PDB file of C-alpha atoms and ligand atoms in Angstrom:
ATOM      1  CA  MET Z   1      90.332  85.292 132.654  1.00 74.00           C
ATOM      2  CA  THR Z   2      90.695  87.837 129.884  1.00 81.00           C
ATOM      3  CA  ALA Z   3      92.214  91.258 130.507  1.00 84.00           C
ATOM      4  CA  PHE Z   4      89.680  92.867 128.186  1.00 92.00           C
ATOM      5  CA  ASP Z   5      86.726  94.741 129.653  1.00 94.00           C
ATOM      6  CA  ILE Z   6      84.061  94.930 126.960  1.00 96.00           C
ATOM      7  CA  ASP Z   7      82.000  97.588 128.781  1.00 97.00           C
ATOM      8  CA  ARG Z   8      85.077  99.797 129.020  1.00 97.00           C
ATOM      9  CA  ILE Z   9      85.824  99.374 125.302  1.00 98.00           C
ATOM     10  CA  LEU Z  10      82.236 100.341 124.438  1.00 98.00           C
ATOM     11  CA  ALA Z  11      82.292 103.317 126.825  1.00 98.00           C
ATOM     12  CA  GLU Z  12      85.715 104.751 125.945  1.00 98.00           C
ATOM     13  CA  THR Z  13      86.061 104.113 122.224  1.00 98.00           C
ATOM     14  CA  PHE Z  14      84.009 104.428 119.036  1.00 98.00           C
ATOM     15  CA  VAL Z  15      83.558 100.627 118.880  1.00 98.00           C
ATOM     16  CA  ARG Z  16      79.872  99.600 118.884  1.00 98.00           C
ATOM     17  CA  GLN Z  17      80.154  95.826 118.892  1.00 97.00           C
ATOM     18  CA  VAL Z  18      82.735  93.496 120.472  1.00 98.00           C
ATOM     19  CA  GLU Z  19      83.266  89.821 119.660  1.00 97.00           C
ATOM     20  CA  TYR Z  20      85.715  88.286 122.131  1.00 97.00           C
ATOM     21  CA  ARG Z  21      87.103  84.758 121.847  1.00 97.00           C
ATOM     22  CA  PRO Z  22      89.581  83.261 124.347  1.00 96.00           C
ATOM     23  CA  GLU Z  23      91.271  81.657 121.341  1.00 96.00           C
ATOM     24  CA  THR Z  24      90.849  82.036 117.610  1.00 97.00           C
ATOM     25  CA  LYS Z  25      92.878  81.334 114.492  1.00 97.00           C
ATOM     26  CA  SER Z  26      92.837  84.860 113.118  1.00 98.00           C
ATOM     27  CA  THR Z  27      90.866  87.905 114.242  1.00 98.00           C
ATOM     28  CA  ASN Z  28      90.728  89.057 110.608  1.00 98.00           C
ATOM     29  CA  ASP Z  29      89.183  85.711 109.589  1.00 98.00           C
ATOM     30  CA  LEU Z  30      86.675  86.006 112.432  1.00 98.00           C
ATOM     31  CA  ALA Z  31      85.793  89.568 111.434  1.00 98.00           C
ATOM     32  CA  ILE Z  32      85.282  88.519 107.804  1.00 98.00           C
ATOM     33  CA  GLU Z  33      83.159  85.532 108.860  1.00 97.00           C
ATOM     34  CA  LEU Z  34      80.914  87.690 111.076  1.00 97.00           C
ATOM     35  CA  ALA Z  35      80.499  90.339 108.391  1.00 97.00           C
ATOM     36  CA  SER Z  36      79.771  87.689 105.751  1.00 95.00           C
ATOM     37  CA  HIS Z  37      76.993  86.347 107.991  1.00 94.00           C
ATOM     38  CA  GLY Z  38      75.325  89.754 108.123  1.00 90.00           C
ATOM     39  CA  ALA Z  39      76.851  91.598 111.125  1.00 90.00           C
ATOM     40  CA  ASN Z  40      75.630  95.156 110.939  1.00 90.00           C
ATOM     41  CA  ASP Z  41      76.850  97.209 113.851  1.00 95.00           C
ATOM     42  CA  PHE Z  42      80.120  98.952 113.067  1.00 97.00           C
ATOM     43  CA  PRO Z  43      82.834  99.724 114.065  1.00 98.00           C
ATOM     44  CA  ALA Z  44      83.034  96.125 115.270  1.00 98.00           C
ATOM     45  CA  LEU Z  45      85.964  94.740 117.208  1.00 98.00           C
ATOM     46  CA  THR Z  46      87.100  91.112 117.115  1.00 98.00           C
ATOM     47  CA  ILE Z  47      89.610  90.301 119.795  1.00 98.00           C
ATOM     48  CA  THR Z  48      91.259  87.266 121.315  1.00 97.00           C
ATOM     49  CA  ASP Z  49      93.719  86.352 124.029  1.00 96.00           C
ATOM     50  CA  ARG Z  50      95.380  83.711 121.843  1.00 95.00           C
ATOM     51  CA  GLN Z  51      95.585  83.988 118.088  1.00 97.00           C
ATOM     52  CA  THR Z  52      96.820  80.669 116.757  1.00 95.00           C
ATOM     53  CA  GLY Z  53      97.092  81.249 112.995  1.00 95.00           C
ATOM     54  CA  GLY Z  54      97.492  84.964 112.404  1.00 96.00           C
ATOM     55  CA  ARG Z  55      97.926  86.080 108.825  1.00 97.00           C
ATOM     56  CA  GLY Z  56     100.241  88.746 107.443  1.00 94.00           C
ATOM     57  CA  ARG Z  57     100.541  90.273 103.982  1.00 90.00           C
ATOM     58  CA  GLY Z  58     100.771  87.808 101.100  1.00 84.00           C
ATOM     59  CA  ALA Z  59     101.691  84.359 102.365  1.00 83.00           C
ATOM     60  CA  ASN Z  60     103.205  85.695 105.597  1.00 87.00           C
ATOM     61  CA  GLN Z  61     102.138  84.465 108.999  1.00 90.00           C
ATOM     62  CA  TRP Z  62     101.902  86.490 112.179  1.00 91.00           C
ATOM     63  CA  TRP Z  63     103.358  84.786 115.218  1.00 85.00           C
ATOM     64  CA  ALA Z  64     101.746  85.922 118.477  1.00 84.00           C
ATOM     65  CA  ALA Z  65     102.735  84.413 121.810  1.00 87.00           C
ATOM     66  CA  GLU Z  66     100.910  85.025 125.080  1.00 90.00           C
ATOM     67  CA  GLY Z  67     100.947  88.720 125.997  1.00 94.00           C
ATOM     68  CA  ALA Z  68     100.616  89.988 122.420  1.00 95.00           C
ATOM     69  CA  LEU Z  69      97.734  92.248 121.429  1.00 97.00           C
ATOM     70  CA  THR Z  70      95.919  90.967 118.333  1.00 98.00           C
ATOM     71  CA  PHE Z  71      92.654  92.446 117.146  1.00 98.00           C
ATOM     72  CA  SER Z  72      90.673  93.481 114.094  1.00 98.00           C
ATOM     73  CA  LEU Z  73      88.393  96.437 113.661  1.00 98.00           C
ATOM     74  CA  THR Z  74      85.723  96.365 110.970  1.00 98.00           C
ATOM     75  CA  ILE Z  75      84.558  99.767 109.806  1.00 98.00           C
ATOM     76  CA  ASP Z  76      81.816 100.750 107.392  1.00 98.00           C
ATOM     77  CA  SER Z  77      83.444 103.287 105.101  1.00 97.00           C
ATOM     78  CA  LYS Z  78      80.089 104.597 103.852  1.00 95.00           C
ATOM     79  CA  VAL Z  79      78.770 105.324 107.346  1.00 95.00           C
ATOM     80  CA  LEU Z  80      82.032 107.029 108.343  1.00 96.00           C
ATOM     81  CA  GLY Z  81      82.247 109.012 105.110  1.00 96.00           C
ATOM     82  CA  LEU Z  82      85.562 107.491 104.027  1.00 96.00           C
ATOM     83  CA  GLU Z  83      85.911 107.837 100.251  1.00 96.00           C
ATOM     84  CA  THR Z  84      87.098 104.871  98.146  1.00 95.00           C
ATOM     85  CA  ARG Z  85      89.983 106.982  96.843  1.00 93.00           C
ATOM     86  CA  ASP Z  86      91.317 107.186 100.418  1.00 93.00           C
ATOM     87  CA  TRP Z  87      91.349 103.424 101.042  1.00 93.00           C
ATOM     88  CA  PRO Z  88      94.945 102.989  99.819  1.00 91.00           C
ATOM     89  CA  LYS Z  89      96.042 105.304 102.637  1.00 93.00           C
ATOM     90  CA  MET Z  90      94.568 103.098 105.348  1.00 95.00           C
ATOM     91  CA  SER Z  91      97.473 100.662 105.975  1.00 95.00           C
ATOM     92  CA  LEU Z  92      99.960 103.454 106.337  1.00 96.00           C
ATOM     93  CA  THR Z  93      97.600 105.549 108.432  1.00 97.00           C
ATOM     94  CA  MET Z  94      96.868 102.667 110.772  1.00 98.00           C
ATOM     95  CA  GLY Z  95     100.614 102.019 111.128  1.00 98.00           C
ATOM     96  CA  LEU Z  96     100.993 105.713 111.896  1.00 97.00           C
ATOM     97  CA  SER Z  97      98.333 105.458 114.622  1.00 98.00           C
ATOM     98  CA  VAL Z  98     100.317 102.620 116.225  1.00 98.00           C
ATOM     99  CA  CYS Z  99     103.509 104.731 116.071  1.00 98.00           C
ATOM    100  CA  GLU Z 100     101.691 107.523 117.858  1.00 98.00           C
ATOM    101  CA  VAL Z 101     100.528 105.231 120.661  1.00 98.00           C
ATOM    102  CA  LEU Z 102     103.983 103.690 121.086  1.00 98.00           C
ATOM    103  CA  GLU Z 103     105.526 107.174 121.243  1.00 98.00           C
ATOM    104  CA  ARG Z 104     103.321 107.840 124.271  1.00 98.00           C
ATOM    105  CA  LEU Z 105     104.069 104.507 125.924  1.00 98.00           C
ATOM    106  CA  VAL Z 106     107.848 104.558 125.406  1.00 98.00           C
ATOM    107  CA  PRO Z 107     108.564 108.258 124.755  1.00 96.00           C
ATOM    108  CA  ASP Z 108     112.345 108.007 124.765  1.00 94.00           C
ATOM    109  CA  ARG Z 109     112.568 105.228 122.161  1.00 98.00           C
ATOM    110  CA  ARG Z 110     112.889 105.242 118.353  1.00 97.00           C
ATOM    111  CA  VAL Z 111     109.607 104.437 116.607  1.00 98.00           C
ATOM    112  CA  HIS Z 112     109.426 104.188 112.810  1.00 98.00           C
ATOM    113  CA  LEU Z 113     106.944 103.370 110.087  1.00 97.00           C
ATOM    114  CA  LYS Z 114     108.163 100.907 107.497  1.00 96.00           C
ATOM    115  CA  TRP Z 115     106.073 101.461 104.374  1.00 96.00           C
ATOM    116  CA  PRO Z 116     103.497 100.133 103.762  1.00 93.00           C
ATOM    117  CA  ASN Z 117     102.312  98.462 106.959  1.00 91.00           C
ATOM    118  CA  ASP Z 118     104.943  97.763 109.597  1.00 96.00           C
ATOM    119  CA  VAL Z 119     105.972  99.562 112.755  1.00 98.00           C
ATOM    120  CA  PHE Z 120     109.509  99.309 114.070  1.00 98.00           C
ATOM    121  CA  LEU Z 121     110.685  99.986 117.613  1.00 98.00           C
ATOM    122  CA  GLU Z 122     114.421 100.483 118.184  1.00 97.00           C
ATOM    123  CA  GLY Z 123     115.098  99.041 114.729  1.00 96.00           C
ATOM    124  CA  ARG Z 124     113.029  95.872 115.085  1.00 96.00           C
ATOM    125  CA  LYS Z 125     109.498  95.011 113.986  1.00 97.00           C
ATOM    126  CA  VAL Z 126     106.979  95.466 116.814  1.00 98.00           C
ATOM    127  CA  CYS Z 127     103.683  95.633 114.899  1.00 98.00           C
ATOM    128  CA  GLY Z 128     102.103  94.524 111.642  1.00 97.00           C
ATOM    129  CA  VAL Z 129      98.929  95.816 110.021  1.00 97.00           C
ATOM    130  CA  LEU Z 130      96.750  93.832 107.620  1.00 97.00           C
ATOM    131  CA  VAL Z 131      93.927  95.785 105.956  1.00 97.00           C
ATOM    132  CA  GLU Z 132      91.419  93.727 103.973  1.00 97.00           C
ATOM    133  CA  THR Z 133      88.093  94.165 102.215  1.00 96.00           C
ATOM    134  CA  ILE Z 134      85.253  91.630 101.983  1.00 96.00           C
ATOM    135  CA  ALA Z 135      83.926  90.653  98.552  1.00 93.00           C
ATOM    136  CA  GLN Z 136      80.384  89.990  99.859  1.00 92.00           C
ATOM    137  CA  ARG Z 137      80.224  93.226 101.861  1.00 96.00           C
ATOM    138  CA  PRO Z 138      81.437  96.102  99.695  1.00 95.00           C
ATOM    139  CA  GLY Z 139      82.288  99.167 101.742  1.00 96.00           C
ATOM    140  CA  LEU Z 140      83.465  97.296 104.811  1.00 98.00           C
ATOM    141  CA  ILE Z 141      87.155  97.471 105.722  1.00 98.00           C
ATOM    142  CA  VAL Z 142      88.825  95.077 108.169  1.00 98.00           C
ATOM    143  CA  ILE Z 143      91.837  96.546 109.930  1.00 98.00           C
ATOM    144  CA  GLY Z 144      93.897  93.799 111.591  1.00 98.00           C
ATOM    145  CA  ILE Z 145      96.610  94.867 113.993  1.00 98.00           C
ATOM    146  CA  GLY Z 146      99.146  92.804 115.908  1.00 98.00           C
ATOM    147  CA  ILE Z 147     101.316  94.562 118.494  1.00 98.00           C
ATOM    148  CA  ASN Z 148     103.989  92.783 120.485  1.00 97.00           C
ATOM    149  CA  VAL Z 149     103.233  94.062 123.980  1.00 97.00           C
ATOM    150  CA  ASN Z 150     104.161  91.658 126.800  1.00 97.00           C
ATOM    151  CA  ASN Z 151     105.376  88.787 124.615  1.00 95.00           C
ATOM    152  CA  SER Z 152     109.139  88.875 125.102  1.00 95.00           C
ATOM    153  CA  PHE Z 153     111.417  87.728 122.298  1.00 93.00           C
ATOM    154  CA  ALA Z 154     114.230  86.995 124.777  1.00 90.00           C
ATOM    155  CA  ASP Z 155     113.743  83.249 124.377  1.00 80.00           C
ATOM    156  CA  ALA Z 156     112.772  83.315 120.699  1.00 81.00           C
ATOM    157  CA  PRO Z 157     115.071  81.746 118.074  1.00 79.00           C
ATOM    158  CA  PRO Z 158     118.019  84.078 117.287  1.00 84.00           C
ATOM    159  CA  GLU Z 159     116.831  84.747 113.713  1.00 83.00           C
ATOM    160  CA  LEU Z 160     113.562  86.117 115.143  1.00 83.00           C
ATOM    161  CA  ARG Z 161     115.228  87.937 118.036  1.00 86.00           C
ATOM    162  CA  SER Z 162     117.334  89.986 115.635  1.00 89.00           C
ATOM    163  CA  ILE Z 163     114.344  91.243 113.603  1.00 93.00           C
ATOM    164  CA  ALA Z 164     111.431  91.470 116.071  1.00 95.00           C
ATOM    165  CA  THR Z 165     110.849  93.061 119.439  1.00 96.00           C
ATOM    166  CA  SER Z 166     108.114  93.866 121.936  1.00 97.00           C
ATOM    167  CA  LEU Z 167     107.254  96.698 124.307  1.00 98.00           C
ATOM    168  CA  VAL Z 168     108.300  94.630 127.316  1.00 98.00           C
ATOM    169  CA  ASP Z 169     111.697  93.870 125.739  1.00 97.00           C
ATOM    170  CA  VAL Z 170     112.375  97.544 125.115  1.00 97.00           C
ATOM    171  CA  ALA Z 171     110.889  99.124 128.249  1.00 98.00           C
ATOM    172  CA  LEU Z 172     111.829  96.268 130.603  1.00 97.00           C
ATOM    173  CA  ARG Z 173     108.395  96.457 132.227  1.00 97.00           C
ATOM    174  CA  SER Z 174     105.022  95.028 131.303  1.00 97.00           C
ATOM    175  CA  PHE Z 175     102.017  97.003 130.002  1.00 98.00           C
ATOM    176  CA  GLY Z 176      98.275  96.618 130.520  1.00 97.00           C
ATOM    177  CA  VAL Z 177      97.091  95.154 127.198  1.00 97.00           C
ATOM    178  CA  ALA Z 178      93.558  96.434 127.872  1.00 97.00           C
ATOM    179  CA  ASP Z 179      94.941  99.975 128.304  1.00 97.00           C
ATOM    180  CA  VAL Z 180      97.042  99.692 125.147  1.00 98.00           C
ATOM    181  CA  LEU Z 181      93.963  98.481 123.254  1.00 98.00           C
ATOM    182  CA  VAL Z 182      91.802 101.430 124.380  1.00 98.00           C
ATOM    183  CA  LEU Z 183      94.543 103.955 123.532  1.00 98.00           C
ATOM    184  CA  GLN Z 184      95.012 102.294 120.165  1.00 98.00           C
ATOM    185  CA  LEU Z 185      91.308 102.323 119.288  1.00 98.00           C
ATOM    186  CA  GLN Z 186      91.079 106.005 120.255  1.00 98.00           C
ATOM    187  CA  GLN Z 187      94.069 106.831 118.061  1.00 98.00           C
ATOM    188  CA  ILE Z 188      92.621 104.828 115.156  1.00 98.00           C
ATOM    189  CA  GLU Z 189      89.413 106.841 115.413  1.00 98.00           C
ATOM    190  CA  ALA Z 190      91.380 110.105 115.494  1.00 97.00           C
ATOM    191  CA  ARG Z 191      93.465 109.128 112.458  1.00 97.00           C
ATOM    192  CA  ILE Z 192      90.494 107.899 110.420  1.00 97.00           C
ATOM    193  CA  GLY Z 193      89.078 111.353 111.156  1.00 97.00           C
ATOM    194  CA  THR Z 194      92.146 113.020 109.654  1.00 96.00           C
ATOM    195  CA  VAL Z 195      91.872 110.869 106.505  1.00 96.00           C
ATOM    196  CA  ILE Z 196      88.202 111.804 106.098  1.00 96.00           C
ATOM    197  CA  ALA Z 197      88.950 115.490 106.736  1.00 95.00           C
ATOM    198  CA  GLY Z 198      91.842 115.428 104.242  1.00 92.00           C
ATOM    199  CA  SER Z 199      94.105 116.963 106.924  1.00 89.00           C
ATOM    200  CA  GLU Z 200      97.443 118.145 105.658  1.00 86.00           C
ATOM    201  CA  ASP Z 201      99.248 116.900 108.752  1.00 91.00           C
ATOM    202  CA  LEU Z 202      98.644 113.259 107.777  1.00 94.00           C
ATOM    203  CA  ALA Z 203     101.309 113.051 105.076  1.00 93.00           C
ATOM    204  CA  GLU Z 204     103.695 115.081 107.240  1.00 95.00           C
ATOM    205  CA  ALA Z 205     103.142 112.646 110.095  1.00 96.00           C
ATOM    206  CA  TRP Z 206     103.919 109.511 108.077  1.00 94.00           C
ATOM    207  CA  ARG Z 207     106.881 111.183 106.310  1.00 95.00           C
ATOM    208  CA  ALA Z 208     108.405 112.162 109.657  1.00 96.00           C
ATOM    209  CA  ARG Z 209     108.453 108.507 110.720  1.00 97.00           C
ATOM    210  CA  CYS Z 210     109.473 106.900 107.408  1.00 96.00           C
ATOM    211  CA  MET Z 211     112.187 104.347 108.077  1.00 95.00           C
ATOM    212  CA  LEU Z 212     113.169 103.910 104.434  1.00 96.00           C
ATOM    213  CA  GLU Z 213     113.920 107.508 103.452  1.00 95.00           C
ATOM    214  CA  GLY Z 214     117.450 107.896 102.110  1.00 95.00           C
ATOM    215  CA  ARG Z 215     118.001 104.139 101.993  1.00 95.00           C
ATOM    216  CA  THR Z 216     118.831 102.172  98.859  1.00 96.00           C
ATOM    217  CA  LEU Z 217     116.323  99.372  98.535  1.00 95.00           C
ATOM    218  CA  SER Z 218     114.678  96.853  96.255  1.00 95.00           C
ATOM    219  CA  ILE Z 219     110.934  96.541  95.955  1.00 95.00           C
ATOM    220  CA  GLU Z 220     108.982  93.715  94.302  1.00 93.00           C
ATOM    221  CA  LEU Z 221     105.981  94.839  92.268  1.00 91.00           C
ATOM    222  CA  GLY Z 222     104.460  91.564  91.111  1.00 87.00           C
ATOM    223  CA  THR Z 223     106.930  90.250  88.539  1.00 90.00           C
ATOM    224  CA  ARG Z 224     108.808  93.529  88.399  1.00 91.00           C
ATOM    225  CA  ARG Z 225     111.670  94.524  90.721  1.00 94.00           C
ATOM    226  CA  LEU Z 226     112.846  98.083  91.247  1.00 94.00           C
ATOM    227  CA  THR Z 227     116.057  99.157  92.928  1.00 96.00           C
ATOM    228  CA  GLY Z 228     116.855 102.711  93.908  1.00 96.00           C
ATOM    229  CA  VAL Z 229     117.068 105.299  96.643  1.00 96.00           C
ATOM    230  CA  CYS Z 230     113.925 105.987  98.640  1.00 97.00           C
ATOM    231  CA  HIS Z 231     112.803 109.598  98.674  1.00 96.00           C
ATOM    232  CA  GLY Z 232     110.138 109.052 101.290  1.00 94.00           C
ATOM    233  CA  ILE Z 233     106.371 108.895 100.992  1.00 95.00           C
ATOM    234  CA  ASP Z 234     104.221 111.323  99.005  1.00 94.00           C
ATOM    235  CA  ASP Z 235     100.870 112.887  99.922  1.00 92.00           C
ATOM    236  CA  GLU Z 236      98.932 109.922  98.479  1.00 92.00           C
ATOM    237  CA  GLY Z 237     100.910 107.374 100.499  1.00 93.00           C
ATOM    238  CA  ALA Z 238     103.061 106.186  97.584  1.00 94.00           C
ATOM    239  CA  LEU Z 239     106.708 105.273  98.189  1.00 96.00           C
ATOM    240  CA  ILE Z 240     108.998 107.389  96.005  1.00 96.00           C
ATOM    241  CA  ILE Z 241     111.994 105.571  94.521  1.00 96.00           C
ATOM    242  CA  GLN Z 242     114.750 107.241  92.510  1.00 96.00           C
ATOM    243  CA  THR Z 243     115.859 104.525  90.083  1.00 94.00           C
ATOM    244  CA  GLU Z 244     118.426 104.767  87.292  1.00 93.00           C
ATOM    245  CA  GLY Z 245     115.515 105.190  84.898  1.00 93.00           C
ATOM    246  CA  GLY Z 246     113.844 108.003  86.851  1.00 95.00           C
ATOM    247  CA  ILE Z 247     111.397 108.540  89.703  1.00 96.00           C
ATOM    248  CA  GLU Z 248     108.861 105.757  90.413  1.00 94.00           C
ATOM    249  CA  ARG Z 249     105.812 106.048  92.684  1.00 95.00           C
ATOM    250  CA  CYS Z 250     104.877 102.732  94.300  1.00 94.00           C
ATOM    251  CA  PHE Z 251     101.383 102.243  95.693  1.00 90.00           C
ATOM    252  CA  ALA Z 252     101.890  98.591  96.593  1.00 89.00           C
ATOM    253  CA  GLY Z 253     104.803  96.215  96.785  1.00 91.00           C
ATOM    254  CA  VAL Z 254     107.074  94.225  99.059  1.00 91.00           C
ATOM    255  CA  ILE Z 255     110.416  95.613 100.191  1.00 92.00           C
ATOM    256  CA  SER Z 256     112.792  92.733  99.529  1.00 89.00           C
ATOM    257  CA  GLN Z 257     116.134  94.300 100.384  1.00 84.00           C
ATOM    258  CA  ILE Z 258     117.392  97.347 102.253  1.00 88.00           C
ATOM    259  CA  LEU Z 259     121.036  98.140 101.537  1.00 84.00           C
TER     260      LEU Z 259
HETATM  261  C1  BTN H   1     102.176  91.712 108.456  1.00 80.89           C
HETATM  262  O1  BTN H   1     103.139  91.842 109.198  1.00 80.89           O
HETATM  263  O2  BTN H   1     102.304  91.387 107.249  1.00 80.89           O
HETATM  264  C2  BTN H   1     100.802  91.978 108.990  1.00 80.89           C
HETATM  265  C3  BTN H   1     100.513  91.217 110.252  1.00 80.89           C
HETATM  266  C4  BTN H   1      99.112  91.463 110.765  1.00 80.89           C
HETATM  267  C5  BTN H   1      98.789  90.644 111.975  1.00 80.89           C
HETATM  268  C6  BTN H   1      97.441  90.973 112.570  1.00 80.89           C
HETATM  269  S1  BTN H   1      97.217  90.217 114.142  1.00 80.89           S
HETATM  270  C7  BTN H   1      95.518  90.600 114.121  1.00 80.89           C
HETATM  271  C8  BTN H   1      95.034  90.400 112.707  1.00 80.89           C
HETATM  272  N1  BTN H   1      94.645  89.021 112.466  1.00 80.89           N
HETATM  273  C9  BTN H   1      95.418  88.422 111.568  1.00 80.89           C
HETATM  274  O3  BTN H   1      95.298  87.246 111.177  1.00 80.89           O
HETATM  275  N2  BTN H   1      96.349  89.270 111.123  1.00 80.89           N
HETATM  276  C10 BTN H   1      96.220  90.568 111.749  1.00 80.89           C
END
């Protein structure tokens, strides 16, 4: 039986529609499929107990064993009043909202935001965010979030164990995934509110958690590669890199190396 209580989600969060599947390939794919077939009640949540083919940025996959929390939230930017110019801030802001929930759940542990869409706990990746739009439904935004909650990496292959972690591995106790989900949805709502309001604390909040600040790194921008020292994240959500040729602001890209 699933841990998720749909009535509770509807009562305690801003979600208006829930689509639960015991198993699905990708909650983002499911969200896109439902929206493409005319779903109209947003925010809509797609959630599963077992995601079998989760997608990450680019060609990346998202591995989620039993005990992980994987869901997607589809929002209608027009109804919420979210301007198109603010869409590029969404990945980072959603990562920030996960940081804020983890800081409550494991208050004594190090939580960082790795621009543009990862959350790290005690130096290892604990969450990934995949924000997508839907060609047939302009204005809708799908926010896919995977958080390693009770899925321990203790028995994972060593190459994975050294780069990924979960809440249970760090806290040495399990968490109620349904509780984590409700907290997370509430924090997402609060943070979307700060984007819409143009709150000044937003940029401060993501800067304070930036894992890359002060580090020398390489970033791939399509066919172009930049190397330099990271000077944090600016008010628009761009990563600032001091290269030999000057300051560069990066709005998208893949961090390929951290020295
Ligand atoms: C990344 O690390 O590049 C992003 C990973 C995003 C994974 C989540 S899990 C829920 C949602 N469904 C997917 O297929 N992907 C996202």
